[in-house]
Short mmCIF file of N, CA and C in Angstrom, two decimals:
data_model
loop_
_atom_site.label_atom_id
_atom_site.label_comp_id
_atom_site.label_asym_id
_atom_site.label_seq_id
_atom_site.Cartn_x
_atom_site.Cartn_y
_atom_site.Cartn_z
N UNK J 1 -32.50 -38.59 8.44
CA UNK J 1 -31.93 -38.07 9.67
C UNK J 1 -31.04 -39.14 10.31
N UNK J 2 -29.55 -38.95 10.73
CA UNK J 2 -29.01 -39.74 11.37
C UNK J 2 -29.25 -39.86 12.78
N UNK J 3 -29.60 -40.94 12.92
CA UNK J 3 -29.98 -41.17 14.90
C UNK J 3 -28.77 -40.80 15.26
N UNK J 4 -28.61 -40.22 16.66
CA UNK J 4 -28.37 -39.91 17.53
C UNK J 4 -28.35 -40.81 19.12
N UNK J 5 -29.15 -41.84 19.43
CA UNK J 5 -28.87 -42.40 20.73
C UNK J 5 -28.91 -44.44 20.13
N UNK J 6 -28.66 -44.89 21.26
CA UNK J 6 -28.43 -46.19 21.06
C UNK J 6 -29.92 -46.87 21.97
N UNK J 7 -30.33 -47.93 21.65
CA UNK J 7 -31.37 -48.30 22.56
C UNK J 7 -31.14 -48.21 23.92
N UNK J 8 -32.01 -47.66 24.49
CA UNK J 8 -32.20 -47.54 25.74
C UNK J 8 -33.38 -48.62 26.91
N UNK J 9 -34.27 -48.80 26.16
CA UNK J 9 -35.20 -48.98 27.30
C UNK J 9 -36.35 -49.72 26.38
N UNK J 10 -37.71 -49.94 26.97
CA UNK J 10 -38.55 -50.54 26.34
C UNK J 10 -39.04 -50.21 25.13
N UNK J 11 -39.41 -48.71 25.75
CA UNK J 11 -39.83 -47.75 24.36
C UNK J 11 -39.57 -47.88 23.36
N UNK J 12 -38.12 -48.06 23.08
CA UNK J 12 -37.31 -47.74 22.02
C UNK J 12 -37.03 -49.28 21.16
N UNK J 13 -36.99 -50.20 22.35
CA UNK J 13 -37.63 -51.60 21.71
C UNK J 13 -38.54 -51.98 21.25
N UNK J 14 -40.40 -51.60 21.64
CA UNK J 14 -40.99 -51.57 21.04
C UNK J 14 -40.92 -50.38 19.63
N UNK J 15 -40.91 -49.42 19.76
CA UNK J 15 -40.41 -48.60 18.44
C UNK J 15 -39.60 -49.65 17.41
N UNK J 16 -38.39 -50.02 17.54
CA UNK J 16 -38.04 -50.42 16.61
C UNK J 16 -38.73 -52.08 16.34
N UNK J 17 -39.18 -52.70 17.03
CA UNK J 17 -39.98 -53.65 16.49
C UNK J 17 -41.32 -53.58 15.90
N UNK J 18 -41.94 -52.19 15.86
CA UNK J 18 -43.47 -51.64 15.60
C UNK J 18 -43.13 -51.22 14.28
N UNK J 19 -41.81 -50.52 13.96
CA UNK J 19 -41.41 -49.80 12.75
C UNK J 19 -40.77 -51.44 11.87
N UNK J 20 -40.06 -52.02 12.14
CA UNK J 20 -39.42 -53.23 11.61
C UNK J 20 -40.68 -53.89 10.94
N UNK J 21 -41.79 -54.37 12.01
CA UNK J 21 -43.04 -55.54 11.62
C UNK J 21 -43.64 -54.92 10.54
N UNK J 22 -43.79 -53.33 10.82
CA UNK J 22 -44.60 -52.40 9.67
C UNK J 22 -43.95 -53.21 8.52
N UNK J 23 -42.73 -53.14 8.54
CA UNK J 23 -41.79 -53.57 7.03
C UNK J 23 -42.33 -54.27 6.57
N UNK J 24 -42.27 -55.11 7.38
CA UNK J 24 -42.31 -56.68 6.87
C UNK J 24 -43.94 -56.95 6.66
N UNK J 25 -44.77 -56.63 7.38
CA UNK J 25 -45.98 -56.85 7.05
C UNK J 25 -46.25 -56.16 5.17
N UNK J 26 -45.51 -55.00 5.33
CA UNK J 26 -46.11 -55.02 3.67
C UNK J 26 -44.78 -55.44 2.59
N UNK J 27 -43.53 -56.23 2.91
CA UNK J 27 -42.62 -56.54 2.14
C UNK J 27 -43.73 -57.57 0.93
N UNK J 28 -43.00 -57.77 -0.38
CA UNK J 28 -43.67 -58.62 -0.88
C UNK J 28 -43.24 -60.12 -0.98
N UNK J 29 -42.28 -60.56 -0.11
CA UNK J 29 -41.31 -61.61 -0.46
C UNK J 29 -42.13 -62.11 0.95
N UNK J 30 -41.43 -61.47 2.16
CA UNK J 30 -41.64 -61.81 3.50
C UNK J 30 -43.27 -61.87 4.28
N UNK J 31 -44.07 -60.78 3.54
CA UNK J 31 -45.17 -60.02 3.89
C UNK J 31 -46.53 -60.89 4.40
N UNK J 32 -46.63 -61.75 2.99
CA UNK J 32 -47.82 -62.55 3.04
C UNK J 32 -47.27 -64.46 3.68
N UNK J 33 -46.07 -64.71 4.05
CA UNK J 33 -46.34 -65.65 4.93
C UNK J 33 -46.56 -64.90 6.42
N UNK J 34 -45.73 -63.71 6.79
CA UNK J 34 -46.49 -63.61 8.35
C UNK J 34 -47.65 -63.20 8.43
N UNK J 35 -48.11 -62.55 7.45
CA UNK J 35 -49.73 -62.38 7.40
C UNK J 35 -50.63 -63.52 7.01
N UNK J 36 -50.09 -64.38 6.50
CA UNK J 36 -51.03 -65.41 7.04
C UNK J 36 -50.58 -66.40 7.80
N UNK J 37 -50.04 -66.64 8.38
CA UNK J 37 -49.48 -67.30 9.83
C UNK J 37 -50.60 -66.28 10.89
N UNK J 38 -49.86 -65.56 11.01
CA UNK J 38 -50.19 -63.93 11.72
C UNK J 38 -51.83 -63.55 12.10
N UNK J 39 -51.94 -63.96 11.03
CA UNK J 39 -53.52 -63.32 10.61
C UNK J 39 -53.78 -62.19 11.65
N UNK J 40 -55.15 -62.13 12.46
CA UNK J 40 -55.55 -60.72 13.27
C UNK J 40 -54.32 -61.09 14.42
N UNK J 41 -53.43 -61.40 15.04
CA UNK J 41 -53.21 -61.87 16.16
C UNK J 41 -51.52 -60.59 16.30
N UNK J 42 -51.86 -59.75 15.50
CA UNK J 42 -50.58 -58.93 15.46
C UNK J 42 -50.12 -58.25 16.54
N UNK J 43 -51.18 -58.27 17.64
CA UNK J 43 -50.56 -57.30 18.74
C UNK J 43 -50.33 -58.39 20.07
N UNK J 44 -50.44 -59.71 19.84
CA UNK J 44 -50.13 -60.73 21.02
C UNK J 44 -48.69 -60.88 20.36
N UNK J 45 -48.44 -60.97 19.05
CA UNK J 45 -47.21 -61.72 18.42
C UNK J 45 -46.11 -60.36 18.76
N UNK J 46 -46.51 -59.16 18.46
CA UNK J 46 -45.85 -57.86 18.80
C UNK J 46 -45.41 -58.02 20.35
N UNK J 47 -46.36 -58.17 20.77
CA UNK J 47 -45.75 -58.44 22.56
C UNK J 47 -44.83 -59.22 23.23
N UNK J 48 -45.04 -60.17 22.46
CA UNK J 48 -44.02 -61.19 22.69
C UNK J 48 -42.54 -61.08 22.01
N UNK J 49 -42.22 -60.30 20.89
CA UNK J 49 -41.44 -59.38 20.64
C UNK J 49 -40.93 -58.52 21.12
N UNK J 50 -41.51 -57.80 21.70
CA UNK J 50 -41.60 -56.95 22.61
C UNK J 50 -40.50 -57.62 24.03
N UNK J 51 -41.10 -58.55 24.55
CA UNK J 51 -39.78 -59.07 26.05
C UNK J 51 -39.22 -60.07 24.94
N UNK J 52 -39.05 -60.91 24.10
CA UNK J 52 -37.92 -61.08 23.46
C UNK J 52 -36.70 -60.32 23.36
N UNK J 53 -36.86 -59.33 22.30
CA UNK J 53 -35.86 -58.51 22.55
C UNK J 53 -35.03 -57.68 23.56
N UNK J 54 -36.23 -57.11 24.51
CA UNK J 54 -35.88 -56.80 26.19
C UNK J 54 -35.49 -57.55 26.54
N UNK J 55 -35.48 -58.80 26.37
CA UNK J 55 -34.01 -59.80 27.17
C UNK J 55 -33.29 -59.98 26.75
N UNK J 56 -33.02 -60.03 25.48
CA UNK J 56 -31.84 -59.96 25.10
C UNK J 56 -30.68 -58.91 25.26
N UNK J 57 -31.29 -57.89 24.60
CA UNK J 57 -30.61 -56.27 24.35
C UNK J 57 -30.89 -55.55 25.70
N UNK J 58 -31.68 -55.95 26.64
CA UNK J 58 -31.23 -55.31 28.06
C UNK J 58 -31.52 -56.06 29.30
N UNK J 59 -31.41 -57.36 28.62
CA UNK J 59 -31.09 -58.17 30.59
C UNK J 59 -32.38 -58.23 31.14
N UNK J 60 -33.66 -57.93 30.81
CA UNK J 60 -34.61 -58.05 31.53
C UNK J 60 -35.58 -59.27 31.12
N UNK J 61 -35.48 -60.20 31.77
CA UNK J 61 -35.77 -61.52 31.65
C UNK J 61 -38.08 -61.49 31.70
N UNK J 62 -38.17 -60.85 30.53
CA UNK J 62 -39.60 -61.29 30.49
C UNK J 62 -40.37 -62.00 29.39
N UNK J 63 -39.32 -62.54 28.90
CA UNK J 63 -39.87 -63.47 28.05
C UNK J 63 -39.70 -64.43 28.29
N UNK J 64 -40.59 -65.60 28.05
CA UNK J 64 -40.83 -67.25 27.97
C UNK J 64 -41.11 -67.86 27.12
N UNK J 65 -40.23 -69.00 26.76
CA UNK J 65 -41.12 -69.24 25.29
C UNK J 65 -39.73 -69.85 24.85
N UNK J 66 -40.50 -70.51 23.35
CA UNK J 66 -39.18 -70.85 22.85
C UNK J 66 -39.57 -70.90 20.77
N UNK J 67 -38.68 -69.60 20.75
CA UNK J 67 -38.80 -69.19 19.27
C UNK J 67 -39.07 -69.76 18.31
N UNK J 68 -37.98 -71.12 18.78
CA UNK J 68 -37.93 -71.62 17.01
C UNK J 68 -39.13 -72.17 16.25
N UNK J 69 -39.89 -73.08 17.01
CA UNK J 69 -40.90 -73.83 16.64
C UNK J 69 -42.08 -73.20 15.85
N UNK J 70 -42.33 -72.07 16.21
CA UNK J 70 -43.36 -71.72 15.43
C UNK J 70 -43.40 -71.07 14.15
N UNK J 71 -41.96 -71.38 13.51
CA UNK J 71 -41.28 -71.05 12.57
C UNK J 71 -41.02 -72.30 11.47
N UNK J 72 -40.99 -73.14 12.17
CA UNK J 72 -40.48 -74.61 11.97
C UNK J 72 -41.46 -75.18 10.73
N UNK J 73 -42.69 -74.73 10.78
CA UNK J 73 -43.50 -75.20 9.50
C UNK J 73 -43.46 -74.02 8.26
N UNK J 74 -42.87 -73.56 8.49
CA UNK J 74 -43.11 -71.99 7.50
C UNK J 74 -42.41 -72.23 6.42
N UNK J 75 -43.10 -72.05 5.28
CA UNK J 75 -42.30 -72.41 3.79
C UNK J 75 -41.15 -70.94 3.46
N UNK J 76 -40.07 -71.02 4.39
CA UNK J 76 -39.10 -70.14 4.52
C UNK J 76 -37.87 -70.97 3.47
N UNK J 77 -36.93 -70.06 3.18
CA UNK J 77 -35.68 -70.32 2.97
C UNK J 77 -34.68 -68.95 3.19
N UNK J 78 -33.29 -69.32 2.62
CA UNK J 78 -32.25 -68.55 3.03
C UNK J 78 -32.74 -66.75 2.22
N UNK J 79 -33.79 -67.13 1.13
CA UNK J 79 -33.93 -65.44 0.09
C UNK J 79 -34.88 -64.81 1.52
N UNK J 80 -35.73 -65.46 2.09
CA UNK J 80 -36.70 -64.92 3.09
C UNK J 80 -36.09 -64.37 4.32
N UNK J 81 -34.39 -65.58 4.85
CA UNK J 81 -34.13 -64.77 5.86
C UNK J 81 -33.08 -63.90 5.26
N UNK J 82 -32.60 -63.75 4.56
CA UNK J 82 -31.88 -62.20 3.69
C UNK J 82 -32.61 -61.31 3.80
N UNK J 83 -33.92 -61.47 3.78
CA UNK J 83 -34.74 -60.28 3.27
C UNK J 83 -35.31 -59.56 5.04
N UNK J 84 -35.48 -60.79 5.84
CA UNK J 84 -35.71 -60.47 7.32
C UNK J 84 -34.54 -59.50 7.85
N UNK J 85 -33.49 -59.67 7.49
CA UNK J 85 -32.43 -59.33 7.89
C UNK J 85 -31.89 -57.84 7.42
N UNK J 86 -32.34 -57.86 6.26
CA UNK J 86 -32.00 -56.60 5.30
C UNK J 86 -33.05 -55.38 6.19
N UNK J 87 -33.93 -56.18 6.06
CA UNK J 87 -35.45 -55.00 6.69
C UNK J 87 -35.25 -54.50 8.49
N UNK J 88 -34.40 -55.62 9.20
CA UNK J 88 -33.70 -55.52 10.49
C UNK J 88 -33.23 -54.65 10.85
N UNK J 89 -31.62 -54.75 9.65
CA UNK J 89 -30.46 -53.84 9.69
C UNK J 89 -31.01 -52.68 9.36
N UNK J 90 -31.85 -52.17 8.16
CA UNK J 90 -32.01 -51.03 7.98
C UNK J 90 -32.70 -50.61 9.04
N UNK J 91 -33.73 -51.48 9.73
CA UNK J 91 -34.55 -50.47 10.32
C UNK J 91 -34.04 -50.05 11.60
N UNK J 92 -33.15 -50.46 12.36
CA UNK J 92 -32.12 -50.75 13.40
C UNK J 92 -31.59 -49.35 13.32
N UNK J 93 -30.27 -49.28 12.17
CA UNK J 93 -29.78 -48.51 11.12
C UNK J 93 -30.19 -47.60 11.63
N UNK J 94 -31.79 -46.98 10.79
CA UNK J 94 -32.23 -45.41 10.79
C UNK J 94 -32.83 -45.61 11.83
N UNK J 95 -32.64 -45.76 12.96
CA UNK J 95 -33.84 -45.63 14.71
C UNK J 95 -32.30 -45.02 15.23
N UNK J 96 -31.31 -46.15 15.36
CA UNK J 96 -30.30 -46.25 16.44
C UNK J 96 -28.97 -46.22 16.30
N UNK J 97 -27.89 -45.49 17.20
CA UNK J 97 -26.42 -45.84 16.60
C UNK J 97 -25.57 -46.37 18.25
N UNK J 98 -25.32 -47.70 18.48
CA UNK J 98 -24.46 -47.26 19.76
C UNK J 98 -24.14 -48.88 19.66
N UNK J 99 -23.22 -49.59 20.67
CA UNK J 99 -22.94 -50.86 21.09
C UNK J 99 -24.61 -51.79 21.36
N UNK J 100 -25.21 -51.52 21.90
CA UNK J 100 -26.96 -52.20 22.11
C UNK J 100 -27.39 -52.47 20.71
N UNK J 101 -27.34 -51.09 19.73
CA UNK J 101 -28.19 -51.35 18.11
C UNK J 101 -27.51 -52.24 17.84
N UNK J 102 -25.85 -52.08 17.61
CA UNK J 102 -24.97 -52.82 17.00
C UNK J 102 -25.19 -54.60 17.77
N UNK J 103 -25.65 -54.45 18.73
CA UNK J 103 -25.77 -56.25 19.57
C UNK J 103 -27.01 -56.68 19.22
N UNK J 104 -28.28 -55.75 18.73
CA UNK J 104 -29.15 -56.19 17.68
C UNK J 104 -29.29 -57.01 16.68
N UNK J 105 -28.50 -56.30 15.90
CA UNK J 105 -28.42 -56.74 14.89
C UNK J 105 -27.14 -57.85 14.50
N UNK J 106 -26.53 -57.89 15.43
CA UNK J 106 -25.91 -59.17 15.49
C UNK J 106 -26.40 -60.14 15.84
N UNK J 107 -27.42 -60.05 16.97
CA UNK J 107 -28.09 -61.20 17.62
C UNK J 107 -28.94 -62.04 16.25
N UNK J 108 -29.40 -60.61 15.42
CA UNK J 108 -30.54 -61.25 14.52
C UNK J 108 -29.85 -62.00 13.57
N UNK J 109 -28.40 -61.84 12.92
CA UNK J 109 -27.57 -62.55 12.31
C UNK J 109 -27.61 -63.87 12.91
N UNK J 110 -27.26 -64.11 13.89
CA UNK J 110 -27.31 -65.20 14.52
C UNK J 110 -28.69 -65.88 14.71
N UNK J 111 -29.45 -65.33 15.05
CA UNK J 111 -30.91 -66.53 15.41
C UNK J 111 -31.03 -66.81 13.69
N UNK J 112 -30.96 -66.02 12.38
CA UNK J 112 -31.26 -66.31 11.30
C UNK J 112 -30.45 -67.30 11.17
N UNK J 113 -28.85 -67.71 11.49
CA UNK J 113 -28.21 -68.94 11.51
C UNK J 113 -28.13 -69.93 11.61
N UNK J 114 -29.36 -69.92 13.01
CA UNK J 114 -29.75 -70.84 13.70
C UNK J 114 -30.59 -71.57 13.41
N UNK J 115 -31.72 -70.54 12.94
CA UNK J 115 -32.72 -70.83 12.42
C UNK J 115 -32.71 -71.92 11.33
N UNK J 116 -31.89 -71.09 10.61
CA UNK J 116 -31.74 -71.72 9.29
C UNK J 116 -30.63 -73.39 8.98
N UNK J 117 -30.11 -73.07 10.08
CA UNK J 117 -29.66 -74.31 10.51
C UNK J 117 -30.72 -75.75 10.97
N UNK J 118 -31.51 -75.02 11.76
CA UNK J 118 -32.65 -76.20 12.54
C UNK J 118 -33.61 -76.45 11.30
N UNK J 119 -34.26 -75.63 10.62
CA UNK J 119 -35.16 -75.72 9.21
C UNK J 119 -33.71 -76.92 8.85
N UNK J 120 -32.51 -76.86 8.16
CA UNK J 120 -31.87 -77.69 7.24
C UNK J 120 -31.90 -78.59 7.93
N UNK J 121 -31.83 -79.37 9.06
CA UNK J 121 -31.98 -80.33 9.81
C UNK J 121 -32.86 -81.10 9.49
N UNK J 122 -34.20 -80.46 9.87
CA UNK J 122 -35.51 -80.88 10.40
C UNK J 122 -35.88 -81.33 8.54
N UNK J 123 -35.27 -80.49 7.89
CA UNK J 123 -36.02 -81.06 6.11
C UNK J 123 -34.80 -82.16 5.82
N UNK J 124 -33.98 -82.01 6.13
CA UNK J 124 -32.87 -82.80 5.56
C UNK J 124 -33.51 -84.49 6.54
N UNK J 125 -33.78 -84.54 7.56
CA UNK J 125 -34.16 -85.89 7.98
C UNK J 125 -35.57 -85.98 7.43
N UNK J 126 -36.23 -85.27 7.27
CA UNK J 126 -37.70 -85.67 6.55
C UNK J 126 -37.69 -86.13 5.51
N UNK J 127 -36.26 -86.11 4.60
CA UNK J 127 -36.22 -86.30 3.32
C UNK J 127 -35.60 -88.04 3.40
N UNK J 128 -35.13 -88.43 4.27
CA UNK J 128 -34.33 -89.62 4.41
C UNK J 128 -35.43 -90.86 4.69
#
């Protein structure tokens, strides 16, 4: 079914982050490091997802925190954030169509950039 509206509101933020995590919790590449990082703690980590994205994609400032770090030990590379990204876009994709989905999934292009920028940093001086 082709969506029809663009994100609107919380709802529709949690929706597409409840349908996205589903992904990824059973991907086989991505799956078993957030599940075990993750372990039972899926609906505090969901929440915080949850006003992440609400501040970003609609201005409502309820998140605190600061992303990168708890990422920072994770035996990630560039195939893991392809695969974050792939599971993003699609799931973005089939929920949503408007300027908001589309600033989604750009945003997530970008923090994966970033990301992956601060990981090459942080290993590249550990190695020196």
């Amino acid at each position: 079914m082709t969506p029809t509206k663009d994100i609107e509101d919380i709802k529709d933020i949690k929706k597409m982050v409840d349908i996205f995590y589903g992904k990824v919790r059973r991907d086989n590449l991505i799956g078993p490091i957030f599940n075990d990082k993750i372990q039972n703690h899926w609906p505090e980590h969901l929440a915080k997802l949850y006003s992440f994205w609400q501040g970003i994609l609609l201005g409502e400032k309820t998140y605190s925190g600061f992303p990168f770090p708890p990422h920072a030990q994770l035996p990630i590379s560039k195939e893991h954030f392809d695969r974050w990204l792939a599971l993003f876009t699609e799931t973005v994709d089939s929920l949503f169509i408007g300027p908001i989905a589309d600033e989604a999934k750009n945003r997530a292009y970008k923090i994966a950039d970033i990301f992956q920028d601060k990981l090459a940093y942080i290993r590249n001086k550990a190695n020196k």
